[in-house]
Amino acid sequence: MPSSPDATRRRVLAVTAAAGLGVLTGCGGTPSRARPAPEASPPGGSRSSPSAGTGAPGPSGSATARQPARPVKRRRPELPRGGRELFPRYRLVGFCGLPGAAALGRLGTGEPGQRAAEVEKVAHRYAAGREPLPVLELLATVANATAGPDGTYRSRTPAATIRRFHRVARDRRALLLLNIQPGRADVLDEVKALRDWLVHPDVGIALDPEWEMARGQVPGDTYGRTDGHELTEVARYLSGLVEAHDLPQKPLVFHQVATSVVRAQSALRPQPGVALIKSADGIGSPGLKRGTWQRLVHDLPDGLHTGFKLFYEEDAQGSRLMTPKEVLALRPQPEYVMYE
């Protein structure tokens, strides 16, 4: 059983999540699969000019021979602010949450556009020699304290909400991370349900394995867990999408609040085109958070990047929020900083 303050927060969030999704869906049920808005340009690249190869009359008044159209060189998809590799060029800084559920994070308050503008400013405070890349981490699968009609203890965020945040992310040249709290649902199934979003170059995945429940477990009562084999399976699926659609590097974040939440970490295998990011979770004073960090980054597997999670309200209760300077002083230096 998790110790306070995390335990209290977990119980509150499990109930709040269900209430927040109830507002969004009207019934808390599972929506149909997401259908994102089409790309601004056609799949094959820019269209040829309408006047190309029309056989316009030559100087003598006769039509010139029709010239074969030159093949249009397809521009490879890139990250929102250019390039195809996340690191070491960028430092990711984001807000997470769900509209209508303020307790679940910063994205639960105000308009998405306002939050995107705010995280842009925060991201620049973390540049430290890198280019800041803002992130909107939207809860796409949310663990619930009740089983629901299918017994999975999770709800899916409606496609309309994901589409709204994807448009904001695209307008702000930011990344959209779709966060999965699976409850008792299969993690890979939840990732695959988001495939129509994941084929976009600006969309990645964040996993919250503390909300991944085994049979008989209920979200909010105990920590869930994953392992290196399951994380590798998800990374392999994302790698397949990257290859099939010639996408830029795709982030796969997993938030970890305690060493017990990720078992058999040595089994984790990096996959082509996927940036694996281990994000240290947990509430507390700067000293407590540094202690958690040191435990979680000890003996990191090769190819694993690091992230760090901050809580605007909970970290400040009885203490204070860590400053960007303090976060950047951690070693290894976090490459993704997320505020809840």
GROMACS .gro file of C-alpha atoms in nm:
model
  340
    1MET     CA    1   0.000   0.000   0.000
    2PRO     CA    2   0.152   0.336  -0.099
    3SER     CA    3   0.241   0.573   0.181
    4SER     CA    4   0.102   0.922   0.217
    5PRO     CA    5   0.092   1.175   0.047
    6ASP     CA    6   0.087   0.963  -0.269
    7ALA     CA    7  -0.172   0.722  -0.125
    8THR     CA    8  -0.421   0.999  -0.049
    9ARG     CA    9  -0.367   1.153  -0.389
   10ARG     CA   10  -0.422   0.819  -0.564
   11ARG     CA   11  -0.759   0.763  -0.397
   12VAL     CA   12  -0.872   1.114  -0.486
   13LEU     CA   13  -0.753   1.086  -0.845
   14ALA     CA   14  -0.920   0.751  -0.907
   15VAL     CA   15  -1.257   0.904  -0.815
   16THR     CA   16  -1.189   1.239  -0.985
   17ALA     CA   17  -1.089   1.066  -1.308
   18ALA     CA   18  -1.423   0.893  -1.337
   19ALA     CA   19  -1.606   1.218  -1.263
   20GLY     CA   20  -1.400   1.411  -1.518
   21LEU     CA   21  -1.462   1.161  -1.794
   22GLY     CA   22  -1.829   1.151  -1.701
   23VAL     CA   23  -1.845   1.521  -1.787
   24LEU     CA   24  -1.669   1.465  -2.117
   25THR     CA   25  -1.858   1.159  -2.235
   26GLY     CA   26  -2.193   1.202  -2.067
   27CYS     CA   27  -2.192   0.837  -1.963
   28GLY     CA   28  -1.829   0.745  -1.906
   29GLY     CA   29  -1.841   0.478  -2.176
   30THR     CA   30  -1.578   0.387  -2.432
   31PRO     CA   31  -1.594   0.602  -2.747
   32SER     CA   32  -1.526   0.484  -3.098
   33ARG     CA   33  -1.172   0.486  -3.227
   34ALA     CA   34  -1.015   0.824  -3.285
   35ARG     CA   35  -1.030   0.974  -3.630
   36PRO     CA   36  -0.794   1.271  -3.641
   37ALA     CA   37  -0.829   1.561  -3.878
   38PRO     CA   38  -0.659   1.510  -4.216
   39GLU     CA   39  -0.314   1.650  -4.285
   40ALA     CA   40  -0.296   1.994  -4.441
   41SER     CA   41  -0.104   1.858  -4.742
   42PRO     CA   42  -0.179   1.544  -4.941
   43PRO     CA   43  -0.003   1.222  -4.840
   44GLY     CA   44   0.231   1.219  -5.137
   45GLY     CA   45   0.370   1.567  -5.074
   46SER     CA   46   0.296   1.895  -5.256
   47ARG     CA   47   0.070   1.874  -5.558
   48SER     CA   48   0.214   1.964  -5.896
   49SER     CA   49   0.130   2.303  -6.044
   50PRO     CA   50  -0.188   2.290  -6.257
   51SER     CA   51   0.003   2.443  -6.548
   52ALA     CA   52   0.284   2.188  -6.549
   53GLY     CA   53   0.308   1.975  -6.864
   54THR     CA   54   0.003   2.128  -7.037
   55GLY     CA   55   0.159   2.155  -7.383
   56ALA     CA   56   0.143   2.535  -7.412
   57PRO     CA   57   0.196   2.675  -7.766
   58GLY     CA   58   0.561   2.735  -7.869
   59PRO     CA   59   0.702   3.035  -8.059
   60SER     CA   60   0.572   2.904  -8.393
   61GLY     CA   61   0.222   2.870  -8.261
   62SER     CA   62   0.230   2.490  -8.254
   63ALA     CA   63   0.198   2.305  -7.929
   64THR     CA   64   0.518   2.171  -7.778
   65ALA     CA   65   0.547   1.804  -7.707
   66ARG     CA   66   0.397   1.708  -7.373
   67GLN     CA   67   0.679   1.665  -7.124
   68PRO     CA   68   0.655   1.390  -6.867
   69ALA     CA   69   0.582   1.528  -6.522
   70ARG     CA   70   0.883   1.533  -6.295
   71PRO     CA   71   0.840   1.321  -5.987
   72VAL     CA   72   0.777   1.533  -5.681
   73LYS     CA   73   1.029   1.465  -5.409
   74ARG     CA   74   0.835   1.376  -5.097
   75ARG     CA   75   0.939   1.566  -4.788
   76ARG     CA   76   0.990   1.328  -4.499
   77PRO     CA   77   0.773   1.401  -4.192
   78GLU     CA   78   0.953   1.594  -3.919
   79LEU     CA   79   0.908   1.680  -3.554
   80PRO     CA   80   0.700   1.993  -3.481
   81ARG     CA   81   1.006   2.219  -3.470
   82GLY     CA   82   1.216   2.041  -3.728
   83GLY     CA   83   1.440   1.740  -3.757
   84ARG     CA   84   1.369   1.374  -3.702
   85GLU     CA   85   1.556   1.302  -3.378
   86LEU     CA   86   1.441   1.427  -3.036
   87PHE     CA   87   1.770   1.406  -2.851
   88PRO     CA   88   2.009   1.568  -2.793
   89ARG     CA   89   1.862   1.860  -2.990
   90TYR     CA   90   1.551   1.916  -2.777
   91ARG     CA   91   1.446   1.933  -2.414
   92LEU     CA   92   1.081   1.842  -2.368
   93VAL     CA   93   0.874   2.038  -2.114
   94GLY     CA   94   0.505   1.969  -2.069
   95PHE     CA   95   0.179   1.994  -1.880
   96CYS     CA   96  -0.047   1.694  -1.828
   97GLY     CA   97  -0.412   1.650  -1.740
   98LEU     CA   98  -0.767   1.610  -1.860
   99PRO     CA   99  -1.024   1.884  -1.930
  100GLY     CA  100  -1.283   1.917  -1.657
  101ALA     CA  101  -1.067   1.742  -1.397
  102ALA     CA  102  -0.846   2.004  -1.232
  103ALA     CA  103  -0.710   1.749  -0.981
  104LEU     CA  104  -0.554   1.550  -1.265
  105GLY     CA  105  -0.314   1.820  -1.379
  106ARG     CA  106  -0.257   2.158  -1.538
  107LEU     CA  107  -0.441   2.073  -1.860
  108GLY     CA  108  -0.758   2.030  -1.656
  109THR     CA  109  -0.794   2.407  -1.609
  110GLY     CA  110  -0.854   2.686  -1.858
  111GLU     CA  111  -0.855   2.664  -2.235
  112PRO     CA  112  -0.605   2.432  -2.409
  113GLY     CA  113  -0.465   2.726  -2.605
  114GLN     CA  114  -0.395   2.915  -2.283
  115ARG     CA  115  -0.218   2.618  -2.131
  116ALA     CA  116  -0.014   2.568  -2.448
  117ALA     CA  117   0.100   2.931  -2.436
  118GLU     CA  118   0.190   2.892  -2.069
  119VAL     CA  119   0.395   2.576  -2.118
  120GLU     CA  120   0.584   2.747  -2.400
  121LYS     CA  121   0.709   3.006  -2.152
  122VAL     CA  122   0.798   2.741  -1.895
  123ALA     CA  123   0.985   2.538  -2.157
  124HIS     CA  124   1.219   2.826  -2.234
  125ARG     CA  125   1.329   2.830  -1.868
  126TYR     CA  126   1.462   2.479  -1.919
  127ALA     CA  127   1.647   2.530  -2.246
  128ALA     CA  128   2.001   2.523  -2.097
  129GLY     CA  129   2.172   2.485  -2.431
  130ARG     CA  130   1.894   2.286  -2.599
  131GLU     CA  131   1.592   2.385  -2.803
  132PRO     CA  132   1.273   2.378  -2.594
  133LEU     CA  133   0.994   2.159  -2.728
  134PRO     CA  134   0.658   2.205  -2.548
  135VAL     CA  135   0.446   1.899  -2.472
  136LEU     CA  136   0.075   1.853  -2.402
  137GLU     CA  137   0.035   1.522  -2.217
  138LEU     CA  138  -0.334   1.441  -2.238
  139LEU     CA  139  -0.486   1.156  -2.039
  140ALA     CA  140  -0.626   0.934  -2.314
  141THR     CA  141  -0.700   0.626  -2.101
  142VAL     CA  142  -0.792   0.700  -1.740
  143ALA     CA  143  -0.802   0.452  -1.450
  144ASN     CA  144  -1.129   0.447  -1.255
  145ALA     CA  145  -1.218   0.334  -0.904
  146THR     CA  146  -1.514   0.137  -1.042
  147ALA     CA  147  -1.508  -0.153  -1.287
  148GLY     CA  148  -1.734  -0.004  -1.554
  149PRO     CA  149  -1.948  -0.206  -1.797
  150ASP     CA  150  -1.652  -0.403  -1.936
  151GLY     CA  151  -1.480  -0.463  -1.600
  152THR     CA  152  -1.155  -0.292  -1.704
  153TYR     CA  153  -1.152  -0.010  -1.444
  154ARG     CA  154  -1.068   0.240  -1.714
  155SER     CA  155  -1.233   0.490  -1.947
  156ARG     CA  156  -1.117   0.628  -2.279
  157THR     CA  157  -1.112   0.998  -2.353
  158PRO     CA  158  -1.347   1.089  -2.641
  159ALA     CA  159  -1.197   1.131  -2.987
  160ALA     CA  160  -1.329   1.488  -3.004
  161THR     CA  161  -1.120   1.584  -2.700
  162ILE     CA  162  -0.805   1.427  -2.843
  163ARG     CA  163  -0.868   1.598  -3.175
  164ARG     CA  164  -0.905   1.934  -2.999
  165PHE     CA  165  -0.572   1.897  -2.822
  166HIS     CA  166  -0.400   1.769  -3.134
  167ARG     CA  167  -0.507   2.081  -3.322
  168VAL     CA  168  -0.376   2.302  -3.041
  169ALA     CA  169  -0.048   2.111  -3.034
  170ARG     CA  170  -0.011   2.148  -3.410
  171ASP     CA  171  -0.092   2.519  -3.399
  172ARG     CA  172   0.172   2.570  -3.126
  173ARG     CA  173   0.428   2.337  -3.288
  174ALA     CA  174   0.421   2.117  -2.979
  175LEU     CA  175   0.416   1.744  -2.915
  176LEU     CA  176   0.101   1.567  -2.806
  177LEU     CA  177   0.160   1.275  -2.569
  178LEU     CA  178  -0.133   1.041  -2.509
  179ASN     CA  179  -0.112   0.916  -2.151
  180ILE     CA  180  -0.242   0.568  -2.068
  181GLN     CA  181  -0.359   0.464  -1.719
  182PRO     CA  182  -0.480   0.116  -1.815
  183GLY     CA  183  -0.659  -0.006  -1.503
  184ARG     CA  184  -0.712  -0.376  -1.576
  185ALA     CA  185  -0.715  -0.331  -1.955
  186ASP     CA  186  -0.428  -0.466  -2.165
  187VAL     CA  187  -0.167  -0.195  -2.216
  188LEU     CA  188  -0.084  -0.281  -2.576
  189ASP     CA  189  -0.454  -0.292  -2.663
  190GLU     CA  190  -0.490   0.063  -2.529
  191VAL     CA  191  -0.192   0.177  -2.736
  192LYS     CA  192  -0.328   0.012  -3.049
  193ALA     CA  193  -0.666   0.181  -2.994
  194LEU     CA  194  -0.480   0.512  -3.046
  195ARG     CA  195  -0.315   0.406  -3.372
  196ASP     CA  196  -0.498   0.661  -3.587
  197TRP     CA  197  -0.336   0.935  -3.380
  198LEU     CA  198   0.003   0.771  -3.352
  199VAL     CA  199   0.061   0.772  -3.728
  200HIS     CA  200   0.106   1.150  -3.700
  201PRO     CA  201   0.464   1.275  -3.656
  202ASP     CA  202   0.376   1.493  -3.355
  203VAL     CA  203   0.204   1.231  -3.135
  204GLY     CA  204   0.366   0.996  -2.883
  205ILE     CA  205   0.276   0.776  -2.587
  206ALA     CA  206   0.316   0.813  -2.209
  207LEU     CA  207   0.245   0.517  -1.981
  208ASP     CA  208   0.145   0.538  -1.614
  209PRO     CA  209   0.215   0.184  -1.490
  210GLU     CA  210   0.131   0.267  -1.127
  211TRP     CA  211  -0.230   0.251  -1.256
  212GLU     CA  212  -0.182  -0.086  -1.429
  213MET     CA  213  -0.378  -0.328  -1.214
  214ALA     CA  214  -0.355  -0.705  -1.184
  215ARG     CA  215  -0.661  -0.923  -1.130
  216GLY     CA  216  -0.823  -0.839  -0.798
  217GLN     CA  217  -0.655  -0.497  -0.771
  218VAL     CA  218  -0.846  -0.168  -0.780
  219PRO     CA  219  -0.699   0.167  -0.892
  220GLY     CA  220  -0.632   0.393  -0.597
  221ASP     CA  221  -0.581   0.108  -0.348
  222THR     CA  222  -0.231   0.001  -0.445
  223TYR     CA  223   0.049   0.060  -0.691
  224GLY     CA  224   0.024  -0.125  -1.018
  225ARG     CA  225   0.326  -0.228  -1.219
  226THR     CA  226   0.474  -0.319  -1.554
  227ASP     CA  227   0.802  -0.478  -1.660
  228GLY     CA  228   1.076  -0.442  -1.917
  229HIS     CA  229   0.920  -0.704  -2.145
  230GLU     CA  230   0.588  -0.520  -2.170
  231LEU     CA  231   0.757  -0.184  -2.227
  232THR     CA  232   0.967  -0.340  -2.503
  233GLU     CA  233   0.649  -0.479  -2.661
  234VAL     CA  234   0.494  -0.131  -2.672
  235ALA     CA  235   0.818   0.020  -2.805
  236ARG     CA  236   0.831  -0.247  -3.077
  237TYR     CA  237   0.475  -0.163  -3.186
  238LEU     CA  238   0.558   0.208  -3.206
  239SER     CA  239   0.877   0.128  -3.395
  240GLY     CA  240   0.668  -0.057  -3.652
  241LEU     CA  241   0.451   0.252  -3.705
  242VAL     CA  242   0.758   0.471  -3.740
  243GLU     CA  243   0.900   0.243  -4.009
  244ALA     CA  244   0.573   0.192  -4.195
  245HIS     CA  245   0.495   0.565  -4.214
  246ASP     CA  246   0.851   0.703  -4.229
  247LEU     CA  247   0.788   0.901  -3.909
  248PRO     CA  248   1.041   1.095  -3.704
  249GLN     CA  249   1.153   0.957  -3.369
  250LYS     CA  250   0.854   0.890  -3.146
  251PRO     CA  251   0.867   0.940  -2.766
  252LEU     CA  252   0.761   0.660  -2.532
  253VAL     CA  253   0.752   0.789  -2.173
  254PHE     CA  254   0.690   0.571  -1.869
  255HIS     CA  255   0.633   0.744  -1.537
  256GLN     CA  256   0.775   0.561  -1.237
  257VAL     CA  257   0.691   0.651  -0.876
  258ALA     CA  258   0.876   0.365  -0.705
  259THR     CA  259   1.126   0.094  -0.796
  260SER     CA  260   0.853  -0.171  -0.758
  261VAL     CA  261   0.645  -0.017  -1.038
  262VAL     CA  262   0.882  -0.131  -1.316
  263ARG     CA  263   1.011  -0.487  -1.275
  264ALA     CA  264   1.281  -0.657  -1.483
  265GLN     CA  265   1.406  -0.324  -1.617
  266SER     CA  266   1.710  -0.502  -1.760
  267ALA     CA  267   1.475  -0.669  -2.009
  268LEU     CA  268   1.391  -0.332  -2.166
  269ARG     CA  269   1.523  -0.317  -2.523
  270PRO     CA  270   1.541   0.011  -2.720
  271GLN     CA  271   1.373  -0.003  -3.059
  272PRO     CA  272   1.456   0.186  -3.381
  273GLY     CA  273   1.280   0.521  -3.408
  274VAL     CA  274   1.158   0.525  -3.047
  275ALA     CA  275   1.298   0.746  -2.770
  276LEU     CA  276   1.246   0.566  -2.437
  277ILE     CA  277   1.207   0.812  -2.148
  278LYS     CA  278   1.195   0.706  -1.785
  279SER     CA  279   1.022   0.983  -1.586
  280ALA     CA  280   1.071   0.997  -1.208
  281ASP     CA  281   0.733   1.049  -1.043
  282GLY     CA  282   0.635   1.115  -0.683
  283ILE     CA  283   0.527   1.399  -0.455
  284GLY     CA  284   0.742   1.566  -0.193
  285SER     CA  285   0.996   1.826  -0.090
  286PRO     CA  286   1.302   1.891  -0.305
  287GLY     CA  287   1.505   1.662  -0.078
  288LEU     CA  288   1.257   1.376  -0.104
  289LYS     CA  289   1.230   1.414  -0.479
  290ARG     CA  290   1.609   1.408  -0.517
  291GLY     CA  291   1.616   1.086  -0.316
  292THR     CA  292   1.353   0.928  -0.542
  293TRP     CA  293   1.548   1.043  -0.845
  294GLN     CA  294   1.871   0.886  -0.726
  295ARG     CA  295   1.701   0.553  -0.662
  296LEU     CA  296   1.526   0.546  -0.998
  297VAL     CA  297   1.820   0.649  -1.217
  298HIS     CA  298   2.063   0.406  -1.054
  299ASP     CA  299   2.198   0.159  -1.312
  300LEU     CA  300   1.997   0.294  -1.604
  301PRO     CA  301   1.996   0.060  -1.905
  302ASP     CA  302   2.174   0.184  -2.217
  303GLY     CA  303   1.964   0.395  -2.450
  304LEU     CA  304   1.723   0.514  -2.180
  305HIS     CA  305   1.654   0.887  -2.147
  306THR     CA  306   1.534   1.052  -1.826
  307GLY     CA  307   1.240   1.267  -1.724
  308PHE     CA  308   1.126   1.438  -1.405
  309LYS     CA  309   0.776   1.512  -1.280
  310LEU     CA  310   0.668   1.809  -1.068
  311PHE     CA  311   0.337   1.884  -0.897
  312TYR     CA  312   0.233   2.248  -0.877
  313GLU     CA  313   0.012   2.203  -0.571
  314GLU     CA  314   0.112   1.883  -0.393
  315ASP     CA  315   0.489   1.945  -0.397
  316ALA     CA  316   0.431   2.288  -0.245
  317GLN     CA  317   0.218   2.162   0.045
  318GLY     CA  318   0.441   2.186   0.350
  319SER     CA  319   0.743   2.255   0.129
  320ARG     CA  320   0.805   2.423  -0.207
  321LEU     CA  321   0.823   2.352  -0.576
  322MET     CA  322   1.169   2.283  -0.717
  323THR     CA  323   1.307   2.552  -0.945
  324PRO     CA  324   1.424   2.490  -1.303
  325LYS     CA  325   1.782   2.549  -1.186
  326GLU     CA  326   1.745   2.274  -0.924
  327VAL     CA  327   1.587   2.033  -1.172
  328LEU     CA  328   1.861   2.095  -1.427
  329ALA     CA  329   2.122   2.028  -1.156
  330LEU     CA  330   2.007   1.664  -1.134
  331ARG     CA  331   2.238   1.407  -1.289
  332PRO     CA  332   2.179   1.278  -1.543
  333GLN     CA  333   2.005   1.595  -1.651
  334PRO     CA  334   1.634   1.532  -1.723
  335GLU     CA  335   1.544   1.552  -2.091
  336TYR     CA  336   1.171   1.571  -2.025
  337VAL     CA  337   1.024   1.783  -1.745
  338MET     CA  338   0.652   1.745  -1.682
  339TYR     CA  339   0.423   1.947  -1.456
  340GLU     CA  340   0.099   1.808  -1.316
   0.00000   0.00000   0.00000
